[in-house]
Coordinates of C-alpha atoms and ligand atoms in Angstrom, one line a residue:
M1 CA 0.4 -0.5 0.2
S2 CA 2.1 2.9 -1.1
V3 CA 0.5 6.5 -0.8
I4 CA 1.5 9.2 -3.7
D5 CA 2.5 12.5 -2.7
R6 CA 3.6 14.2 -5.7
I7 CA 3.3 13.5 -10.7
R8 CA 4.3 15.7 -12.2
A9 CA 4.7 15.5 -15.5
L10 CA 7.6 16.7 -18.6
E11 CA 7.2 17.4 -22.4
I12 CA 10.3 15.3 -23.4
L13 CA 11.1 14.1 -27.4
D14 CA 10.9 10.7 -28.9
S15 CA 13.1 9.0 -30.9
R16 CA 11.5 10.4 -34.0
G17 CA 12.3 14.1 -33.0
F18 CA 8.4 14.5 -31.8
P19 CA 7.2 15.5 -27.5
T20 CA 6.5 13.3 -25.1
L21 CA 5.3 12.8 -21.4
E22 CA 7.9 11.7 -19.3
T23 CA 6.1 11.6 -16.3
T24 CA 7.7 11.1 -12.5
V25 CA 4.9 9.4 -9.5
T26 CA 6.6 10.6 -5.7
L27 CA 5.5 8.5 -3.0
K28 CA 5.0 9.9 0.8
S29 CA 8.2 7.4 1.6
G30 CA 10.4 9.0 -0.8
A31 CA 10.2 6.6 -3.2
R32 CA 10.0 7.8 -6.8
G33 CA 9.1 6.3 -10.6
S34 CA 9.6 7.7 -13.7
F35 CA 7.8 6.9 -17.3
I36 CA 8.2 7.4 -20.8
V37 CA 5.9 7.0 -23.0
P38 CA 5.8 5.5 -26.4
S39 CA 4.5 6.2 -29.7
G40 CA 3.3 4.4 -33.2
A41 CA 3.6 5.0 -36.1
S42 CA 1.7 1.9 -37.8
V43 CA -1.5 2.8 -35.5
G44 CA -4.2 0.3 -35.1
T45 CA -7.9 2.3 -35.1
A46 CA -9.1 1.2 -32.2
E47 CA -6.3 1.8 -29.9
A48 CA -6.4 4.1 -27.1
V49 CA -5.9 7.6 -28.2
E50 CA -2.7 9.3 -27.5
L51 CA -3.8 12.3 -27.1
R52 CA -1.7 15.9 -29.4
D53 CA -2.6 19.6 -28.9
H54 CA -3.1 19.8 -32.2
D55 CA -1.6 24.0 -31.6
A56 CA 0.2 24.3 -35.7
R57 CA 2.1 27.0 -33.4
R58 CA 4.5 23.8 -31.1
Y59 CA 5.8 20.9 -32.9
L60 CA 4.0 20.8 -36.2
G61 CA 0.4 19.8 -34.1
K62 CA 1.9 17.2 -32.5
G63 CA 3.1 18.7 -28.6
V64 CA 1.6 17.4 -25.4
K65 CA 1.2 19.3 -22.9
R66 CA -2.4 18.6 -23.1
A67 CA -1.7 15.5 -21.7
L68 CA 0.8 17.1 -19.4
Y69 CA -1.9 19.7 -17.7
N70 CA -4.7 16.2 -18.0
V71 CA -1.6 14.2 -15.3
D72 CA -0.2 17.8 -13.2
H73 CA -3.9 19.0 -12.6
H74 CA -6.4 16.6 -13.3
I75 CA -5.5 13.4 -12.0
A76 CA -2.3 15.1 -9.4
R77 CA -5.1 16.3 -7.9
V78 CA -7.6 13.7 -7.4
V79 CA -5.1 10.4 -6.6
C80 CA -3.0 13.1 -4.4
E81 CA -5.6 13.1 -2.0
C82 CA -7.1 9.7 -1.5
G83 CA -4.9 8.1 0.7
T84 CA -3.3 4.8 0.3
L85 CA -3.5 2.6 -3.7
Q86 CA -2.5 0.0 -4.6
Q87 CA -1.9 -0.4 -9.1
Q88 CA -5.2 -1.8 -9.1
E89 CA -6.7 0.8 -7.8
L90 CA -4.8 3.5 -9.2
D91 CA -5.5 2.5 -12.8
Q92 CA -9.3 1.8 -11.8
M93 CA -9.4 5.4 -10.6
L94 CA -7.1 6.8 -13.5
I95 CA -10.2 4.9 -16.3
E96 CA -13.4 6.4 -14.6
L97 CA -11.4 9.8 -13.4
D98 CA -11.5 9.3 -17.6
G99 CA -14.4 8.4 -18.2
T100 CA -13.9 6.9 -21.8
E101 CA -14.5 4.0 -23.8
N102 CA -10.7 4.9 -25.6
K103 CA -8.9 6.8 -22.8
S104 CA -9.7 10.9 -25.4
H105 CA -10.6 12.4 -22.3
L106 CA -7.7 12.2 -20.4
G107 CA -5.2 10.8 -23.2
A108 CA -4.5 7.8 -22.7
N109 CA -0.4 7.9 -23.3
A110 CA -1.9 10.8 -19.5
I111 CA -2.9 7.9 -17.9
L112 CA 0.1 5.1 -18.8
S113 CA 2.5 7.2 -18.2
V114 CA 1.1 7.7 -14.0
S115 CA 0.1 4.6 -13.5
V116 CA 3.5 3.0 -14.9
A117 CA 6.0 6.1 -13.3
F118 CA 3.4 4.4 -10.3
A119 CA 5.0 0.9 -10.7
R120 CA 7.8 1.5 -10.9
A121 CA 8.0 3.9 -7.6
Q122 CA 6.3 0.9 -5.5
A123 CA 8.9 -1.4 -6.5
Q124 CA 11.7 1.6 -4.8
E125 CA 9.6 1.7 -2.1
R126 CA 9.6 -2.2 -1.7
K127 CA 13.2 -2.2 -2.8
I128 CA 13.0 -5.3 -5.4
P129 CA 13.5 -5.1 -9.0
V130 CA 11.5 -3.4 -11.5
Y131 CA 10.3 -6.9 -13.0
A132 CA 9.8 -9.0 -9.5
H133 CA 7.5 -6.2 -8.7
I134 CA 5.9 -6.6 -11.6
A135 CA 5.7 -10.8 -11.3
E136 CA 3.7 -9.8 -8.7
L137 CA 1.1 -7.7 -9.6
A138 CA 1.0 -10.6 -12.6
N139 CA -0.3 -13.2 -10.6
N140 CA 3.2 -14.9 -11.8
S141 CA 5.7 -17.3 -10.9
D142 CA 7.0 -18.0 -14.2
I143 CA 9.3 -15.3 -14.7
R144 CA 11.8 -16.1 -17.3
L145 CA 14.0 -14.2 -19.9
P146 CA 12.3 -13.5 -23.4
V147 CA 13.2 -14.4 -26.3
P148 CA 13.9 -11.6 -28.4
M149 CA 12.4 -11.2 -31.6
M150 CA 15.2 -7.6 -33.5
N151 CA 14.2 -6.4 -36.7
F152 CA 17.4 -6.0 -39.4
L153 CA 15.6 -4.7 -41.7
N154 CA 12.6 -1.8 -41.7
G155 CA 9.9 -1.5 -44.3
G156 CA 6.1 0.2 -44.3
A157 CA 6.0 2.9 -41.9
H158 CA 8.6 3.3 -40.4
A159 CA 11.2 3.1 -43.5
N160 CA 11.1 5.4 -47.1
N161 CA 12.1 2.9 -49.1
S162 CA 10.3 0.0 -51.5
L163 CA 9.7 -2.9 -48.7
D164 CA 5.6 -2.9 -48.6
F165 CA 6.3 -5.3 -45.5
Q166 CA 7.4 -2.9 -41.8
E167 CA 9.7 -5.3 -40.2
F168 CA 11.8 -8.1 -41.5
M169 CA 13.0 -10.7 -38.3
I170 CA 15.8 -12.9 -37.4
I171 CA 14.8 -14.5 -33.6
P172 CA 18.0 -16.1 -31.9
V173 CA 15.9 -19.4 -30.7
G174 CA 18.7 -21.8 -30.1
A175 CA 21.0 -19.6 -27.7
P176 CA 21.4 -21.0 -24.0
N177 CA 20.6 -17.8 -22.5
M178 CA 20.3 -14.1 -23.1
A179 CA 23.5 -12.9 -23.2
A180 CA 24.3 -15.3 -26.3
A181 CA 21.1 -14.9 -27.8
I182 CA 22.6 -10.6 -28.2
R183 CA 26.1 -11.1 -29.5
G184 CA 24.3 -13.7 -32.4
G185 CA 22.1 -10.8 -32.8
A186 CA 25.1 -8.6 -33.4
E187 CA 27.3 -10.2 -35.0
V188 CA 24.1 -10.9 -37.2
F189 CA 23.4 -7.2 -38.3
Q190 CA 27.0 -6.9 -38.2
C191 CA 27.2 -9.4 -41.5
L192 CA 24.1 -8.5 -42.9
K193 CA 25.4 -4.4 -43.1
L194 CA 29.0 -5.5 -44.6
A195 CA 26.7 -7.4 -47.4
L196 CA 23.8 -5.0 -48.4
E197 CA 27.8 -2.2 -48.4
K198 CA 29.1 -4.7 -50.0
A199 CA 26.0 -4.9 -52.7
G200 CA 25.5 -1.3 -53.2
H201 CA 23.1 -0.8 -50.2
L202 CA 22.6 2.0 -48.1
T203 CA 23.4 0.9 -45.1
T204 CA 21.7 3.8 -43.0
V205 CA 18.6 2.2 -40.2
G206 CA 14.9 2.7 -40.3
D207 CA 12.5 3.9 -37.4
E208 CA 13.0 0.4 -34.9
G209 CA 17.6 0.7 -36.2
G210 CA 17.1 -2.0 -38.3
F211 CA 18.6 -1.2 -42.5
A212 CA 16.6 0.4 -44.9
P213 CA 17.4 -0.3 -48.1
N214 CA 15.5 0.0 -51.4
L215 CA 16.0 -4.0 -52.0
S216 CA 13.7 -5.8 -55.0
S217 CA 11.3 -8.1 -53.3
H218 CA 10.2 -10.1 -49.7
D219 CA 11.4 -12.8 -51.3
E220 CA 15.1 -10.7 -51.6
A221 CA 14.9 -8.9 -48.0
L222 CA 14.9 -13.2 -47.1
G223 CA 17.6 -14.4 -48.7
Y224 CA 19.8 -11.0 -47.2
L225 CA 18.5 -12.6 -43.0
C226 CA 19.6 -16.3 -44.1
D227 CA 23.0 -15.7 -46.0
A228 CA 23.8 -12.8 -43.0
I229 CA 22.8 -15.9 -40.4
T230 CA 25.0 -18.3 -42.4
A231 CA 28.6 -15.2 -42.7
A232 CA 27.9 -14.5 -38.8
G233 CA 28.7 -18.9 -38.0
F234 CA 24.7 -19.6 -37.2
E235 CA 22.1 -22.7 -38.5
V236 CA 19.5 -20.6 -40.6
G237 CA 15.9 -22.6 -39.2
V238 CA 18.5 -24.0 -36.6
D239 CA 20.0 -21.6 -34.6
I240 CA 18.8 -18.2 -35.7
V241 CA 14.8 -18.8 -37.3
L242 CA 12.8 -15.6 -39.6
A243 CA 10.0 -12.8 -38.2
L244 CA 8.2 -11.0 -40.5
D245 CA 4.8 -8.0 -39.2
C246 CA 3.3 -7.8 -42.2
A247 CA 1.6 -4.5 -41.3
A248 CA -1.2 -5.2 -43.5
T249 CA -3.5 -2.6 -42.4
E250 CA -1.3 -0.4 -44.3
F251 CA -1.0 -1.4 -47.1
Y252 CA -5.3 -2.6 -47.6
Q253 CA -8.3 -0.6 -48.9
E254 CA -11.6 -2.3 -49.8
G255 CA -10.8 -5.4 -50.1
T256 CA -7.4 -5.4 -51.2
Y257 CA -4.2 -5.2 -50.5
T258 CA -2.1 -2.8 -52.5
M259 CA 1.4 -3.6 -52.2
D260 CA 3.5 -1.2 -53.9
G261 CA 7.0 -1.3 -53.5
M262 CA 6.4 -5.0 -54.9
G263 CA 5.0 -3.5 -57.3
G264 CA 1.6 -5.8 -57.3
S265 CA -2.4 -5.9 -55.5
A266 CA -3.6 -8.7 -54.1
S267 CA -7.2 -10.6 -52.5
G268 CA -6.8 -11.5 -49.3
E269 CA -6.8 -15.2 -50.3
Q270 CA -4.1 -14.2 -52.7
L271 CA -1.7 -12.9 -50.3
C272 CA -2.1 -16.3 -47.9
E273 CA -0.5 -17.7 -50.6
I274 CA 1.7 -15.3 -50.8
L275 CA 3.1 -15.4 -47.1
A276 CA 2.6 -19.5 -47.7
K277 CA 4.8 -19.8 -50.1
L278 CA 7.7 -17.2 -47.9
V279 CA 6.8 -19.9 -45.8
S280 CA 7.7 -22.9 -47.4
K281 CA 11.5 -21.4 -48.8
Y282 CA 11.8 -19.5 -45.0
P283 CA 12.1 -21.0 -41.9
I284 CA 9.9 -17.7 -40.4
V285 CA 8.5 -19.1 -37.9
S286 CA 6.2 -15.3 -36.0
I287 CA 4.6 -13.2 -39.4
E288 CA 2.3 -10.6 -37.5
D289 CA -1.0 -8.9 -39.1
G290 CA -0.3 -10.7 -41.7
M291 CA -4.0 -9.7 -42.8
A292 CA -5.4 -6.2 -41.7
E293 CA -7.2 -5.4 -39.2
D294 CA -10.3 -5.4 -39.3
D295 CA -10.7 -8.3 -42.4
W296 CA -11.2 -11.2 -40.5
E297 CA -12.4 -13.4 -43.3
S298 CA -8.6 -13.3 -44.4
W299 CA -7.7 -13.3 -40.5
Q300 CA -10.0 -16.4 -40.0
T301 CA -8.0 -17.9 -44.1
L302 CA -4.9 -17.2 -42.9
S303 CA -5.0 -19.1 -39.1
T304 CA -7.2 -22.0 -41.3
K305 CA -3.6 -22.7 -43.2
L306 CA -1.1 -21.3 -41.2
G307 CA -1.9 -21.3 -37.5
N308 CA -0.9 -25.2 -37.0
T309 CA 2.8 -24.4 -37.4
V310 CA 3.3 -20.4 -37.7
Q311 CA 2.5 -18.4 -35.0
L312 CA 0.3 -15.7 -35.8
V313 CA 0.7 -12.8 -34.0
G314 CA -1.8 -9.9 -33.9
D315 CA -1.2 -5.9 -33.4
D316 CA -3.8 -4.1 -35.1
I317 CA -6.3 -6.6 -35.0
F318 CA -6.0 -7.5 -31.2
V319 CA -4.8 -4.1 -29.9
T320 CA -4.4 -4.9 -26.9
N321 CA -8.1 -5.0 -26.1
P322 CA -9.7 -7.8 -24.1
K323 CA -13.0 -7.5 -26.4
F324 CA -11.0 -7.6 -28.9
L325 CA -8.7 -10.4 -28.6
K326 CA -11.8 -12.4 -27.3
R327 CA -13.5 -12.4 -30.4
G328 CA -9.7 -13.6 -32.4
I329 CA -10.6 -16.4 -29.7
E330 CA -13.8 -17.0 -30.6
L331 CA -13.5 -16.7 -34.2
G332 CA -10.5 -19.1 -34.0
V333 CA -8.2 -15.9 -34.9
A334 CA -4.3 -15.9 -35.0
N335 CA -2.0 -17.7 -32.1
S336 CA -0.6 -14.2 -30.4
I337 CA -1.3 -11.7 -28.9
L338 CA 1.3 -8.5 -29.8
I339 CA 1.0 -6.6 -26.0
K340 CA 1.8 -2.5 -25.5
L341 CA 1.1 -1.1 -23.0
N342 CA 0.5 2.1 -24.7
Q343 CA -2.6 1.0 -27.2
I344 CA -5.0 -0.2 -23.6
G345 CA -3.5 2.6 -22.1
T346 CA -3.7 0.8 -17.7
L347 CA -1.0 -1.3 -16.1
T348 CA -3.4 -3.7 -15.6
E349 CA -5.4 -3.6 -17.6
T350 CA -2.2 -5.4 -20.7
L351 CA -1.7 -7.5 -17.7
E352 CA -5.7 -8.9 -17.4
V353 CA -4.8 -9.2 -21.7
I354 CA -2.9 -11.4 -21.1
Q355 CA -3.8 -13.5 -18.2
I356 CA -6.4 -13.3 -21.1
A357 CA -4.2 -15.1 -24.5
K358 CA -2.1 -16.6 -21.6
N359 CA -5.7 -18.9 -20.4
A360 CA -6.5 -19.4 -24.6
G361 CA -3.1 -20.6 -25.2
Y362 CA -2.3 -17.8 -27.3
S363 CA 1.6 -17.0 -26.8
T364 CA 2.0 -13.4 -26.2
V365 CA 4.9 -11.1 -27.2
V366 CA 5.5 -7.9 -25.4
S367 CA 6.0 -5.1 -28.4
H368 CA 7.7 -1.5 -28.4
R369 CA 6.6 1.0 -30.8
S370 CA 8.5 3.3 -33.3
G371 CA 8.4 6.0 -32.3
D372 CA 10.1 4.4 -28.6
T373 CA 12.3 5.9 -26.0
E374 CA 15.3 5.0 -23.5
D375 CA 12.6 3.7 -21.2
S376 CA 13.3 0.3 -21.1
F377 CA 10.8 -0.8 -18.6
I378 CA 9.3 -3.0 -21.3
A379 CA 12.2 -5.5 -20.5
D380 CA 11.6 -5.5 -16.6
F381 CA 7.6 -6.0 -17.8
S382 CA 8.4 -8.8 -20.6
V383 CA 10.2 -10.7 -17.7
G384 CA 7.8 -10.2 -15.1
T385 CA 4.3 -11.6 -17.1
G386 CA 7.2 -14.5 -18.8
A387 CA 5.6 -13.0 -21.5
G388 CA 8.5 -15.6 -23.4
Q389 CA 8.7 -13.2 -26.8
L390 CA 10.1 -9.2 -26.6
K391 CA 10.1 -7.5 -30.1
T392 CA 11.9 -4.3 -28.9
G393 CA 14.1 -3.8 -33.1
S394 CA 17.2 -4.1 -33.6
L395 CA 20.6 -3.4 -32.3
S396 CA 21.7 0.0 -32.8
R397 CA 19.7 3.2 -31.7
S398 CA 19.7 3.7 -28.1
E399 CA 15.6 3.2 -27.8
R400 CA 16.3 0.0 -29.0
T401 CA 19.1 -1.4 -27.1
S402 CA 18.0 0.0 -23.7
K403 CA 15.8 -2.7 -24.0
Y404 CA 17.6 -5.0 -24.4
N405 CA 20.8 -3.4 -22.5
Q406 CA 18.0 -3.8 -19.2
L407 CA 17.8 -8.0 -20.0
L408 CA 21.3 -8.3 -20.3
R409 CA 21.8 -6.7 -16.8
I410 CA 18.8 -8.5 -15.5
E411 CA 20.3 -11.2 -16.2
A412 CA 23.5 -10.5 -14.9
E413 CA 22.2 -9.7 -11.7
Q414 CA 20.1 -13.1 -11.5
G415 CA 23.0 -15.4 -12.4
Y416 CA 20.2 -18.3 -13.6
M417 CA 17.0 -17.2 -15.4
E418 CA 15.6 -19.3 -17.7
F419 CA 15.8 -19.1 -21.3
R420 CA 13.1 -21.1 -23.5
G421 CA 14.0 -20.8 -26.6
L422 CA 12.0 -21.5 -29.6
N423 CA 9.7 -23.0 -26.4
E424 CA 8.6 -20.0 -26.0
I425 CA 7.4 -19.8 -29.5
S426 CA 3.7 -21.5 -30.1
K427 CA 3.0 -22.7 -33.4
H428 CA 6.1 -23.8 -34.9
K429 CA 7.4 -26.8 -37.4
D430 CA 9.3 -28.5 -35.6
G431 CA 7.6 -29.4 -31.8
G432 CA 9.8 -26.8 -30.1
Q433 CA 12.9 -29.1 -28.7
Q434 CA 15.7 -26.4 -27.8
C435 CA 18.5 -26.5 -30.5
E436 CA 22.1 -26.1 -29.9
F437 CA 23.7 -22.6 -31.1
S438 CA 26.1 -24.1 -32.4
S439 CA 29.7 -21.0 -31.8
Ligands
LIG501 P1 4.2 1.2 -34.5 O1 5.0 0.1 -35.1 O2 4.5 0.7 -33.4 O3 4.4 1.7 -35.5 O4 2.5 0.6 -34.8 C1 5.2 -1.2 -34.7 C2 4.3 -2.7 -34.5 O5 3.4 -2.7 -35.2 O6 4.3 -3.4 -34.8
LIG502 ZN1 3.3 -4.9 -35.5

């Protein structure tokens, strides 16, 4: 039970140079916690609302002074006067204070910043690591390190290039621990850079720190990843496997998927065939948003066709919202959910969604946003909830490496913490045995 003494928000910058909120909660005991809210680019329609000022005189309308005011005045006034609080009570109070379905009154950015900062302050007050505090809130006894999904080639809304799919990822599933997984990933990243340079491609990076070359096809992108894995001395499909985030909502309109960069359009059924072909050719174990957020029918087709062998992750379609996840479970859509705290707006609601997913046998992938910050909370969050997987971009740009580095710290401080590799990925080809990291 903690008593909040003070809450203060500050308008600071995210990794794209746009403003965001950093909120600090100070407890009566003197313990403090802060949180910096991330921001998406390929945003799901039903996400909780990120409140921006729309005042063209500041930050091209993207200022967050209104959200800041809501924290410093509306929220602070109420929660600083209510005595002892637990996380659930605080989050319920924030939801009621907002009073809207999508948190558009106070702003999900304002609400989430207070919710997470309070959790961190409580962890400090209790003198325990943040992940341990999260584990207690989540009622989770299965604390473990997540398998990292590293996004090495960026396309779609995250890069100014020809790739229609947004993310081409590697997953070092055969690593025995986090340090080996990160080292392996970093070696592949450098080998990929050399290969792209040699072929005359630009090696500037996109929003999530992956390279953003103008490649001629998705096939070519996956080929580059496989070659880089081999060049780094790892076995493709054994030590390291692949994953995609198509972010298909971004190129979908009225029944048609238009892939400009790849020069063609497809129906849902045809896109399903394209994905099935890629899966048969490359060791792809996970596909996120293979279909658009409002194309539930094609999602069902995809789930029937690939759901027994591939992890199908719902991001825009579920938006970390129990209502949409429950609908997906009922309709047999996807078998995994992406977890983004700012899509729903409080810590407690996010934990509830994770619980619903786990109960239904859906795997859970905790995720950063494309506009992120140096805040590494999601690393602790993924460990404490035992989510199993963490998607947090490439191994460049400090807002991405801050999360990986925090995982390395947690592993080092703990001495040993379980890392389950391929067994974290709910549907995959070879039945889930742990691979050898042969290097
Ligand atoms: P976003 O991208 O943060 O721009 O939504 C991340 C994702 O789609 O997974
Ligand atoms: Zn996504």
